[in-house]
Coordinates of N, CA and C in Angstrom, one line a residue:
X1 N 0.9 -1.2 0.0 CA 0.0 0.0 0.0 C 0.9 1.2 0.0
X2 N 0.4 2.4 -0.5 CA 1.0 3.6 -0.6 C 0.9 4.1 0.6
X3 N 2.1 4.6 1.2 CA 2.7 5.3 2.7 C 1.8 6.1 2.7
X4 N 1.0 7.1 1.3 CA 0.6 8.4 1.5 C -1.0 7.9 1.0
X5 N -1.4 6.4 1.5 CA -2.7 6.4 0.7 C -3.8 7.6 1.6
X6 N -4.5 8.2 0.5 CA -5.4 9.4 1.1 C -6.4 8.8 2.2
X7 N -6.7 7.6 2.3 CA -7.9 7.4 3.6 C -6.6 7.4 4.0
X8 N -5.7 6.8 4.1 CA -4.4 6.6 5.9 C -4.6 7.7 6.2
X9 N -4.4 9.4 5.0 CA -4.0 10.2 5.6 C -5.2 11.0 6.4
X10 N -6.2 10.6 5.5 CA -7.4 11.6 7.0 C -7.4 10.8 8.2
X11 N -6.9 9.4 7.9 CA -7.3 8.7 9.5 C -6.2 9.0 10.9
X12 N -4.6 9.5 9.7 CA -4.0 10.2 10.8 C -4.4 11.6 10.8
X13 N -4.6 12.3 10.6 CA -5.7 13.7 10.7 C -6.3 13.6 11.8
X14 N -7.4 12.5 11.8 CA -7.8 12.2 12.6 C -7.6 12.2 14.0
X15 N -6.3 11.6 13.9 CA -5.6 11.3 15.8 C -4.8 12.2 15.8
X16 N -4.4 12.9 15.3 CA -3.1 14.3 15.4 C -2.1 13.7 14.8
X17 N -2.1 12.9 13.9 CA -0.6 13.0 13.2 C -0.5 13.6 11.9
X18 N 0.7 13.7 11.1 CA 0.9 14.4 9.8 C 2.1 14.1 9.6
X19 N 2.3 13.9 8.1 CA 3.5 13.4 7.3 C 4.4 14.6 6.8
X20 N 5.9 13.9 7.1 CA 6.6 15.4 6.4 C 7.9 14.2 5.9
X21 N 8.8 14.9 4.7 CA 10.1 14.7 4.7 C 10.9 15.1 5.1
X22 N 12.2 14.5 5.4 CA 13.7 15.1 5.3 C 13.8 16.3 4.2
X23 N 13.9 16.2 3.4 CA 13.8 16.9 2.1 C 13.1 17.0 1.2
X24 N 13.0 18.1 0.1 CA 12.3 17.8 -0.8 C 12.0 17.1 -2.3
X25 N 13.4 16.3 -1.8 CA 13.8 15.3 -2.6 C 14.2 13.8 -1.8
X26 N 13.2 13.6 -0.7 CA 13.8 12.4 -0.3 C 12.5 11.6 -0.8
X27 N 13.0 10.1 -0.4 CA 12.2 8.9 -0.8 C 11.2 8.5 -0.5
X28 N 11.3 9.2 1.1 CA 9.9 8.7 2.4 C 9.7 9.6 2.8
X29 N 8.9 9.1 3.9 CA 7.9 10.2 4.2 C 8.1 10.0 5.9
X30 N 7.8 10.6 7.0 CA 7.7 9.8 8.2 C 6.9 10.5 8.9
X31 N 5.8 10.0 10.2 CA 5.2 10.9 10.6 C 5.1 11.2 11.6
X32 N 4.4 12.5 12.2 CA 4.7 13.4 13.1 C 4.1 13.8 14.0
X33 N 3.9 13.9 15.5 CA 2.9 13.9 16.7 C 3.5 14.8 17.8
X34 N 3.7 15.8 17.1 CA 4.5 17.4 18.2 C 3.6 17.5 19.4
X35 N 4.9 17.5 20.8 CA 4.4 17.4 21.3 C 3.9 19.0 22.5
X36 N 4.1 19.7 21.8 CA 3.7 20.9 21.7 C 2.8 21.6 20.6
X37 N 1.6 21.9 20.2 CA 0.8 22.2 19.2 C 0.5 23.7 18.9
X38 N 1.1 23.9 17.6 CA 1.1 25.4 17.2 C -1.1 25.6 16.8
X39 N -2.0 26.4 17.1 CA -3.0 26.5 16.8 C -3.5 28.1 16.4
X40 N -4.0 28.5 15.9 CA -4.6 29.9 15.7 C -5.7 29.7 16.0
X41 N -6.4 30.2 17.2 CA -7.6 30.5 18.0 C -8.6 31.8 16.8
X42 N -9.6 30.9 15.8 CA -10.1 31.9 15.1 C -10.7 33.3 15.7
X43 N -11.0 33.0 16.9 CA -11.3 34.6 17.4 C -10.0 35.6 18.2
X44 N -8.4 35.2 17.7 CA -7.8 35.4 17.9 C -6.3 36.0 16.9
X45 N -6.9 36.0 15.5 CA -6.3 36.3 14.3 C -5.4 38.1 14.7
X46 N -4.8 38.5 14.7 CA -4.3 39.6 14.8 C -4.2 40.1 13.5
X47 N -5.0 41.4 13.3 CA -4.5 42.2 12.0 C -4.1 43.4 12.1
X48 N -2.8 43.8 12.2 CA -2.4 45.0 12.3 C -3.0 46.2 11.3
X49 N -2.8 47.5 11.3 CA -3.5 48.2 10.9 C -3.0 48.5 9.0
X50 N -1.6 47.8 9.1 CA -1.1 47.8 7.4 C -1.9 46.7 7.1
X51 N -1.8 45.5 7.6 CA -2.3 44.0 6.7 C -4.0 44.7 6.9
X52 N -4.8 45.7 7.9 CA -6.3 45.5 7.4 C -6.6 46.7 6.0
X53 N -5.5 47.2 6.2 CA -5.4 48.8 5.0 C -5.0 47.7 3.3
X54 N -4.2 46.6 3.4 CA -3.7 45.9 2.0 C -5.1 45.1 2.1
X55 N -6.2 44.4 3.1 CA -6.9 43.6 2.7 C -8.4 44.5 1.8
X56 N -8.4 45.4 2.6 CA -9.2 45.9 1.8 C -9.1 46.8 1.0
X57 N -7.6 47.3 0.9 CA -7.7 47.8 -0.9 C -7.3 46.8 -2.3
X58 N -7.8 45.2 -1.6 CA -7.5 44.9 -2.9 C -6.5 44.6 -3.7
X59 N -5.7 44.4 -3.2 CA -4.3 44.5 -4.0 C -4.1 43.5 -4.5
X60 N -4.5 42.3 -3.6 CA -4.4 41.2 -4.3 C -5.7 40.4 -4.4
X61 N -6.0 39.7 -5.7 CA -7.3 39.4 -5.9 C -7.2 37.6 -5.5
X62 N -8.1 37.0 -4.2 CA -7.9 35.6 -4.0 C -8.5 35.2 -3.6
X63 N -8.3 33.8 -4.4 CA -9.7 33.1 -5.0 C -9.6 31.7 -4.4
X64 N -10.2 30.7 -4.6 CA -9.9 29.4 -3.6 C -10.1 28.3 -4.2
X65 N -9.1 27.1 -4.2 CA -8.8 25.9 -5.1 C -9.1 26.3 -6.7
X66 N -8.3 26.7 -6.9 CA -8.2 27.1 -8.7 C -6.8 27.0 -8.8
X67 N -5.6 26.6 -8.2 CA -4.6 26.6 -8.5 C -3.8 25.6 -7.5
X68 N -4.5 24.5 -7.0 CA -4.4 23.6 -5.6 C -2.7 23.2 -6.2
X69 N -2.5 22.6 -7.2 CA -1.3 22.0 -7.2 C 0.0 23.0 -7.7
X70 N -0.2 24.5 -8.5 CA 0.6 24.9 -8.1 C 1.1 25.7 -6.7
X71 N -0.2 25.7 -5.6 CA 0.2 26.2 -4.7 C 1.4 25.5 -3.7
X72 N 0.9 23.7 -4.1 CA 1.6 23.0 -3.2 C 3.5 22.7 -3.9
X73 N 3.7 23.0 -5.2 CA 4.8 23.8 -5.8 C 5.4 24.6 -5.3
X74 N 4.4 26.0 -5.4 CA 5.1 26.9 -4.6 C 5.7 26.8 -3.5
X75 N 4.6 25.8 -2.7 CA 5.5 25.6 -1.5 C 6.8 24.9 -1.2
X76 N 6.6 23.6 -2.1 CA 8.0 22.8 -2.0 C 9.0 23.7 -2.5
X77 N 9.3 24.6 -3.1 CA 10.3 25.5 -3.6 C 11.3 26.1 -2.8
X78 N 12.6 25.9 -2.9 CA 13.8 27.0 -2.0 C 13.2 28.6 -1.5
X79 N 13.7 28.9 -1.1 CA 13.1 30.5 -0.9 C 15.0 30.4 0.0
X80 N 15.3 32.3 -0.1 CA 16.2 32.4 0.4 C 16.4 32.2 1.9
X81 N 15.5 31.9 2.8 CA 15.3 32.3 4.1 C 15.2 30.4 4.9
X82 N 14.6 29.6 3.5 CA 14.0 28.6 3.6 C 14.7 27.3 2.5
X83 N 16.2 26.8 2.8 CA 17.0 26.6 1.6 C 16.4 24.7 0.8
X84 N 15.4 24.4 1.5 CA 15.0 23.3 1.2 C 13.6 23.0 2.2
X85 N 12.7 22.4 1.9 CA 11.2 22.2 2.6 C 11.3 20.5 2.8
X86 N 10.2 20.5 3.3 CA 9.8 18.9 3.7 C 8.7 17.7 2.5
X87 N 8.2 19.0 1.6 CA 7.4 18.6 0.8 C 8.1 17.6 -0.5
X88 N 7.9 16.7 -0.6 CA 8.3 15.8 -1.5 C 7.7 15.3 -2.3
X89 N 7.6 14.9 -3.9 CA 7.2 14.2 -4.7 C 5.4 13.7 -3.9
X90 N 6.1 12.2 -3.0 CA 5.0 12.0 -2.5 C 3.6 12.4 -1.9
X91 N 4.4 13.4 -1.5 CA 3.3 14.0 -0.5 C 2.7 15.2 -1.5
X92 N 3.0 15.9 -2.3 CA 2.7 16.4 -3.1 C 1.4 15.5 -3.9
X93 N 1.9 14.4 -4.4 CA 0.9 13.5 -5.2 C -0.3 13.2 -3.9
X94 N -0.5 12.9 -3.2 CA -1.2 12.2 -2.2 C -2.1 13.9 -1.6
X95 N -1.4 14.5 -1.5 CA -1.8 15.8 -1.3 C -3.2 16.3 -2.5
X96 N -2.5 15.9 -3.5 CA -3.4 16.6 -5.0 C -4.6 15.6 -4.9
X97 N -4.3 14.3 -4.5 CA -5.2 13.4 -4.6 C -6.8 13.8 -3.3
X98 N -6.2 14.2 -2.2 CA -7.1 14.3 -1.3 C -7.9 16.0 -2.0
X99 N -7.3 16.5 -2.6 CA -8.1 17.8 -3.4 C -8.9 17.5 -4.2
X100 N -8.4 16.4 -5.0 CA -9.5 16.0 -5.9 C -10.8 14.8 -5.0
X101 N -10.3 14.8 -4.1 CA -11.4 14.3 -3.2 C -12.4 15.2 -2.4
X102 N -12.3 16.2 -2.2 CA -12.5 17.5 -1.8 C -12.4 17.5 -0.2
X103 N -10.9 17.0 0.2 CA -10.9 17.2 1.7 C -9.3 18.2 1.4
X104 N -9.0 18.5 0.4 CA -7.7 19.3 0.9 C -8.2 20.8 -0.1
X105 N -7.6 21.6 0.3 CA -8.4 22.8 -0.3 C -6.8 24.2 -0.2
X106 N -6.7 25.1 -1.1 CA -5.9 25.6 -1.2 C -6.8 27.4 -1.4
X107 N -6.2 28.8 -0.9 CA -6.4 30.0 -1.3 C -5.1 30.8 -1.8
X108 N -5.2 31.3 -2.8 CA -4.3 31.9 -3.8 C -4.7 33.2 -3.8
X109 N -3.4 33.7 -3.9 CA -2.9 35.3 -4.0 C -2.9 35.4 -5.3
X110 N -3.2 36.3 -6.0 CA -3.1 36.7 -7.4 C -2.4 38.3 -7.4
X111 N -1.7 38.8 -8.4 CA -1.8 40.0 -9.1 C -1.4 40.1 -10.4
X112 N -2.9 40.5 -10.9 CA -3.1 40.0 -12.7 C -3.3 39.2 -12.5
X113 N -2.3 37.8 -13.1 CA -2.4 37.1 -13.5 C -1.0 36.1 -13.1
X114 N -0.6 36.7 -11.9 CA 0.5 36.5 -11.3 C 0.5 35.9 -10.3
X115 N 0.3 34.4 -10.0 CA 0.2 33.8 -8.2 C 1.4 33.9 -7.9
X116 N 1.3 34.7 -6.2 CA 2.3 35.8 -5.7 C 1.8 35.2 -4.3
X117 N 1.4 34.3 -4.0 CA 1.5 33.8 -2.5 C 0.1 32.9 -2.4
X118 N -0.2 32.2 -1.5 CA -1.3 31.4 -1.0 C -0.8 30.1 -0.2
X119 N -1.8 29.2 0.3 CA -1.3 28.4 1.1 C -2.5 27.3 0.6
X120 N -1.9 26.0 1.7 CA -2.8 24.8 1.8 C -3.3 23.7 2.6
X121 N -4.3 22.8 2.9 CA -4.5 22.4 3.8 C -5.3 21.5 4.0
X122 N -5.6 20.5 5.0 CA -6.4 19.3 5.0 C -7.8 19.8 5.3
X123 N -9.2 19.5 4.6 CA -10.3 20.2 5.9 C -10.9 18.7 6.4
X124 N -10.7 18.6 7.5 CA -11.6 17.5 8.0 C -12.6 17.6 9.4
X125 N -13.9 17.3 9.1 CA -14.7 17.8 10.3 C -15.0 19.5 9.9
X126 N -15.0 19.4 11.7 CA -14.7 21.0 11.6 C -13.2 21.8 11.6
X127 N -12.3 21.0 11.3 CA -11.1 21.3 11.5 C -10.2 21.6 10.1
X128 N -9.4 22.6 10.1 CA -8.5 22.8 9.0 C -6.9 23.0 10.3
X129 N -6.6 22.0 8.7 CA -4.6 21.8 9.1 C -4.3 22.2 8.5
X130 N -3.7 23.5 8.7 CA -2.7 24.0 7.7 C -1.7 23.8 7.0
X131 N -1.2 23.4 6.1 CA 0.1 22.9 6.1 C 1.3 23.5 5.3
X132 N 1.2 24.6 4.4 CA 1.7 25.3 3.9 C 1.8 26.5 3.5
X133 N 2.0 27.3 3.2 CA 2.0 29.2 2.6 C 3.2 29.6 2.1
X134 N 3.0 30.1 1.2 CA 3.8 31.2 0.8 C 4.2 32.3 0.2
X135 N 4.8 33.2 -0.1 CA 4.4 34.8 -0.4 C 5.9 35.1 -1.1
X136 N 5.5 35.7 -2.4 CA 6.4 36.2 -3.3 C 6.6 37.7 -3.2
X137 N 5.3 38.0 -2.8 CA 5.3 39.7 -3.1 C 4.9 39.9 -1.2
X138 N 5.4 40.8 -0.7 CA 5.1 41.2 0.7 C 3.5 40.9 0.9
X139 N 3.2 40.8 2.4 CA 2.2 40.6 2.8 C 1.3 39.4 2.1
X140 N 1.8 38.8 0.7 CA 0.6 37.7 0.0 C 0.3 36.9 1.1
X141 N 1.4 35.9 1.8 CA 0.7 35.1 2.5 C -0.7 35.3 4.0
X142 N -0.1 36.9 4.4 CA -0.9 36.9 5.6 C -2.3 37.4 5.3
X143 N -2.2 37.6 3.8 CA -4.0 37.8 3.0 C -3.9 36.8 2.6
X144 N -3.7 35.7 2.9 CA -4.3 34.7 2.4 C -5.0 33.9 3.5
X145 N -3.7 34.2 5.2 CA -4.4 33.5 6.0 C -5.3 34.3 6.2
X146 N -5.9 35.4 6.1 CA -6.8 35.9 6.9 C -8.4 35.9 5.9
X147 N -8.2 36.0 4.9 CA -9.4 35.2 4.0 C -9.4 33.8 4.7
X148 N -8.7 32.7 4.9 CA -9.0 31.7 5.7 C -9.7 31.3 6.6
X149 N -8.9 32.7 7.7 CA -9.8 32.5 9.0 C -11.0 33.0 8.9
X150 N -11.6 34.4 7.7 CA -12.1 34.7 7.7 C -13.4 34.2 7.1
X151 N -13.0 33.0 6.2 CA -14.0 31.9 5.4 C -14.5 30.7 7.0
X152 N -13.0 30.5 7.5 CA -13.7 29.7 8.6 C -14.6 30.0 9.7
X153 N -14.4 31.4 10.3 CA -15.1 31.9 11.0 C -16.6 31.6 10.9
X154 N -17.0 31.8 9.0 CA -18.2 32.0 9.1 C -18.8 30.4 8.4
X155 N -17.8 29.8 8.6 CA -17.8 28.6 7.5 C -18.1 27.1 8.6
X156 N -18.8 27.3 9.7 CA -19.0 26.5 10.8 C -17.7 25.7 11.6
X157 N -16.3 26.3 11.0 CA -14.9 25.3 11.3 C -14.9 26.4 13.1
X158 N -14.0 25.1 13.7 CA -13.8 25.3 15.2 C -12.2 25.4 15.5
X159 N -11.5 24.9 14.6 CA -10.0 24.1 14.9 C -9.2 24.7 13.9
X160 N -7.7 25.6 13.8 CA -7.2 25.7 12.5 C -5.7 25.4 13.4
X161 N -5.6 24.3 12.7 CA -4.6 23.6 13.6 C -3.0 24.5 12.2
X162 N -1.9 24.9 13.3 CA -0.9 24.9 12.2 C 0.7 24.8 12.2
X163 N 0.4 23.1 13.2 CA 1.6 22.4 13.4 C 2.6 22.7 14.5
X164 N 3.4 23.5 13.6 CA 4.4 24.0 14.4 C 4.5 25.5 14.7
X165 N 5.0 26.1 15.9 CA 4.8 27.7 15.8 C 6.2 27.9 15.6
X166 N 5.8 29.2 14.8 CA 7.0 30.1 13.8 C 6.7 31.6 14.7
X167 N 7.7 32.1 14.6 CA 7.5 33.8 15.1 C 6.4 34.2 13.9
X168 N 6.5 34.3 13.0 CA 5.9 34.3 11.6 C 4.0 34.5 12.8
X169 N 3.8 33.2 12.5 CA 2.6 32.6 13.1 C 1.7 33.3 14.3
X170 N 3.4 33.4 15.7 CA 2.8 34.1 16.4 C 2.3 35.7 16.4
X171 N 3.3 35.7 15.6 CA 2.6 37.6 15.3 C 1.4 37.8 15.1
X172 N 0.8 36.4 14.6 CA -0.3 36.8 13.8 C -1.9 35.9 14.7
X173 N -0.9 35.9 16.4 CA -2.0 35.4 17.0 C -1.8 33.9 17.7
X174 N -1.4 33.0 16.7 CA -1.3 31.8 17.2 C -0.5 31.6 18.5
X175 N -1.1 30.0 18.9 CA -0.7 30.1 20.5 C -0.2 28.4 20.2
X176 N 0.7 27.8 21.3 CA 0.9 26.7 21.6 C 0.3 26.0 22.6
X177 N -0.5 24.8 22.6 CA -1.1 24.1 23.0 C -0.3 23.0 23.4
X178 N -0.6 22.1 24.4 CA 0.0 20.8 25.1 C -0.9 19.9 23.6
X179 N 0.1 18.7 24.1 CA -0.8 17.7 23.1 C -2.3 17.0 23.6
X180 N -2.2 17.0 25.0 CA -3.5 16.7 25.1 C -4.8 18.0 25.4
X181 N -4.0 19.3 25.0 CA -5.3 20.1 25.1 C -5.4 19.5 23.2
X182 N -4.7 20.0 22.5 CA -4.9 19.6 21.3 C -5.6 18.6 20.6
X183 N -5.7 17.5 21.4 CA -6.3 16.1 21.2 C -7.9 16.4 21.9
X184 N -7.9 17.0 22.8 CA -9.5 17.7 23.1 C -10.0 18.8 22.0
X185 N -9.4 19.5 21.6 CA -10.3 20.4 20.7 C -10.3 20.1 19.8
X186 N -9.4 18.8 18.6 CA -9.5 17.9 18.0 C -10.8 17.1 18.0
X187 N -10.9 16.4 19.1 CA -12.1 15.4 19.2 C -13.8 16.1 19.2
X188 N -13.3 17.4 19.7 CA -14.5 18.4 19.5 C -14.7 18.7 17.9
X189 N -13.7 18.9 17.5 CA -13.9 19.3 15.9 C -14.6 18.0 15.2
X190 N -14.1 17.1 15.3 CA -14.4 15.8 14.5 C -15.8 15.3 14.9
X191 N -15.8 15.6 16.4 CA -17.2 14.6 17.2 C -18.8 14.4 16.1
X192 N -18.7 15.2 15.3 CA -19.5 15.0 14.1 C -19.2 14.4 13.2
X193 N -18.4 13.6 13.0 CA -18.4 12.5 12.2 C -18.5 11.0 12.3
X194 N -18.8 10.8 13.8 CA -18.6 9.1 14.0 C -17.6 8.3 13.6
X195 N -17.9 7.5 13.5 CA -16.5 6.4 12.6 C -15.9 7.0 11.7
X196 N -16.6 7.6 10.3 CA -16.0 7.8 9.6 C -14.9 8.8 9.1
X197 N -14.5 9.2 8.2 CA -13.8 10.4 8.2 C -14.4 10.9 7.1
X198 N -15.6 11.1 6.9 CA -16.2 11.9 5.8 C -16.4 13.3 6.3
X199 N -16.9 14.2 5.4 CA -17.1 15.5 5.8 C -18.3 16.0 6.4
X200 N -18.6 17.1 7.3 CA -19.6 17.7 8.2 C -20.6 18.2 6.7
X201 N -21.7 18.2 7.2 CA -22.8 18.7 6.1 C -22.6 20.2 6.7
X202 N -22.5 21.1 5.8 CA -22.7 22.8 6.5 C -21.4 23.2 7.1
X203 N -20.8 22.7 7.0 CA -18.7 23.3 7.0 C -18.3 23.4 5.8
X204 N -18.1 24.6 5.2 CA -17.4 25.2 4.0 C -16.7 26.4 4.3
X205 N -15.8 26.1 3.1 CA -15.0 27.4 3.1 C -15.4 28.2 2.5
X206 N -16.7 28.1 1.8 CA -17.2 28.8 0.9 C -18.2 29.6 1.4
X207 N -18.7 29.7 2.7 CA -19.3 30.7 3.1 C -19.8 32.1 3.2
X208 N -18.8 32.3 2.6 CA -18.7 33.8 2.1 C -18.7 34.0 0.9
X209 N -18.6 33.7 0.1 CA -19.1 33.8 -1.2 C -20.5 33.9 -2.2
X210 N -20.8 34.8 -2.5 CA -21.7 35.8 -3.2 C -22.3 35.0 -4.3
X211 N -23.2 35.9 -4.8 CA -23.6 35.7 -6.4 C -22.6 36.4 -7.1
X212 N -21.5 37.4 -6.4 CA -20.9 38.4 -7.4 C -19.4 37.5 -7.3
X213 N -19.2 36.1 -6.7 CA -18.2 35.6 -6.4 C -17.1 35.2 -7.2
X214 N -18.4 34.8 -8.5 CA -17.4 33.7 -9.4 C -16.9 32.4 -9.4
X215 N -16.9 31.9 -10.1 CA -16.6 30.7 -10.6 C -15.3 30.2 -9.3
X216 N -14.2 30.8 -9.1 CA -13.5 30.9 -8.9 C -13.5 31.2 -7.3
X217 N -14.7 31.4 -6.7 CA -14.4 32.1 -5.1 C -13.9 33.1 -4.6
X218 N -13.4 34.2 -5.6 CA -13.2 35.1 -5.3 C -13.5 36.1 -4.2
X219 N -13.3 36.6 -3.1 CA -14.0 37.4 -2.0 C -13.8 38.6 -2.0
X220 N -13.8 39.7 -2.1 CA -13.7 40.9 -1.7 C -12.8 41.5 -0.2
X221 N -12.1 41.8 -0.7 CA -11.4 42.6 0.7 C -11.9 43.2 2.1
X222 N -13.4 43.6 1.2 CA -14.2 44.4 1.8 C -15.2 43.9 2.5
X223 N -15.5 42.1 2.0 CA -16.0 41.4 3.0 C -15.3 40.5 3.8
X224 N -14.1 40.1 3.6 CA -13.4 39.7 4.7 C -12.8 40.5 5.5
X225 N -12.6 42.0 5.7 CA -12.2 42.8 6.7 C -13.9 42.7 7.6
X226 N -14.9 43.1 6.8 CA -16.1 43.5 7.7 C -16.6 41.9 8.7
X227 N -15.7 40.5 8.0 CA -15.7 39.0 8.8 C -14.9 39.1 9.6
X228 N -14.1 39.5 9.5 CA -12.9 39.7 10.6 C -12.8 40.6 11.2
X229 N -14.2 41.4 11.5 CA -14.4 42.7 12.8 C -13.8 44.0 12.5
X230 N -13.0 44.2 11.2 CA -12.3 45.2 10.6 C -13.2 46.1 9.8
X231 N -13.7 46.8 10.8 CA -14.8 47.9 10.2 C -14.3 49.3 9.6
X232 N -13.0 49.5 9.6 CA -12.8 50.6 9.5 C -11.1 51.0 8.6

């Protein structure tokens, strides 16, 4: 059987684990049960007064799973700060496969016609794992998270789990959690699913999205500042 078959991987989803490589060129995969848990408390998103001034003028237009597998590219990619990632071949493929299953879901940064940042992530239950981002052009990634939290907010999710904590992360609000608080707000996310690992009826990311949305999911700046309490 494949290390990355997509039910194993909601089933470790399920219990708190997740697959990473050595590299982004190694063979395997191994997996991982931190025992300290990075989380962003969605009523706890921090938006400073520049990232709520870029979200709602628009700068970047972004839209949701229209570009799932180059986002998860982007991410495997060097960056100067970041000389090699964990993302590999495998996990990549098993990744694309759970999107086309519609439990992994990606939001993209655009300008023009330019993907310039976005991230990606498992949704299961009420819960999203974040597992990647990235930003070419300043600020892309932290409009991406914040369309996220801002889709989850209203999108019935409880849990945005995001592994490990980065200074990055905490600026932006997240907290670290023990593993058995984690494993309780976990079991609360999921408790709607029973045995299986299928999805909640009425948990979308799509909640915010209009008749003026598009094909594409596109949100408005101007409704995810007014979701995320950013009236002004």
């Amino acid at each position: 059987m494949n290390l990355l078959d997509p039910n194993m991987l909601l089933r470790a989803y399920a219990v708190g684990v997740f697959p990473m490589a050595n590299s982004r060129h190694a063979d395997e995969v191994f997996w991982v049960e931190p025992k300290m848990r990075a989380i962003l408390p969605l009523d706890g998103f921090r938006v400073s007064r520049s990232l709520a001034k870029t979200i709602r003028s628009d700068r970047f237009r972004v839209t949701r799973d229209t570009a799932f597998d180059r986002i998860v590219a982007c991410c495997a990619e060097p960056q100067p700060d970041r000389p090699d990632t964990w993302i590999n071949p495998q996990i990549k493929k098993a990744y694309g496969a759970l999107h086309r299953r519609g439990h992994a879901h990606s939001i993209e940064c655009w300008q023009e016609d330019k993907l310039v940042g976005g991230l990606y992530g498992v949704r299961l239950g009420r819960a999203f794992f974040g597992e990647s981002m990235f930003s070419r052009v300043s600020n892309a990634s932290k409009v991406a998270l914040a369309h996220l939290v801002a889709r989850m907010r209203h999108g019935g999710f409880t849990l945005l789990d995001c592994q490990f904590m980065t200074d990055h992360l905490a600026s932006l609000g997240a907290i670290e959690i023990s593993k058995a608080d984690y494993a309780s707000l976990l079991d609360s996310a999921l408790s709607s699913l029973g045995a299986s690992v299928t999805s909640v009826t009425g948990v979308s990311l799509s909640a915010l999205e209009g008749t003026d949305s598009g094909p594409d999911g596109a949100v408005s700046g101007y409704v995810i500042s007014q979701a995320l309490g950013q009236t002004s």
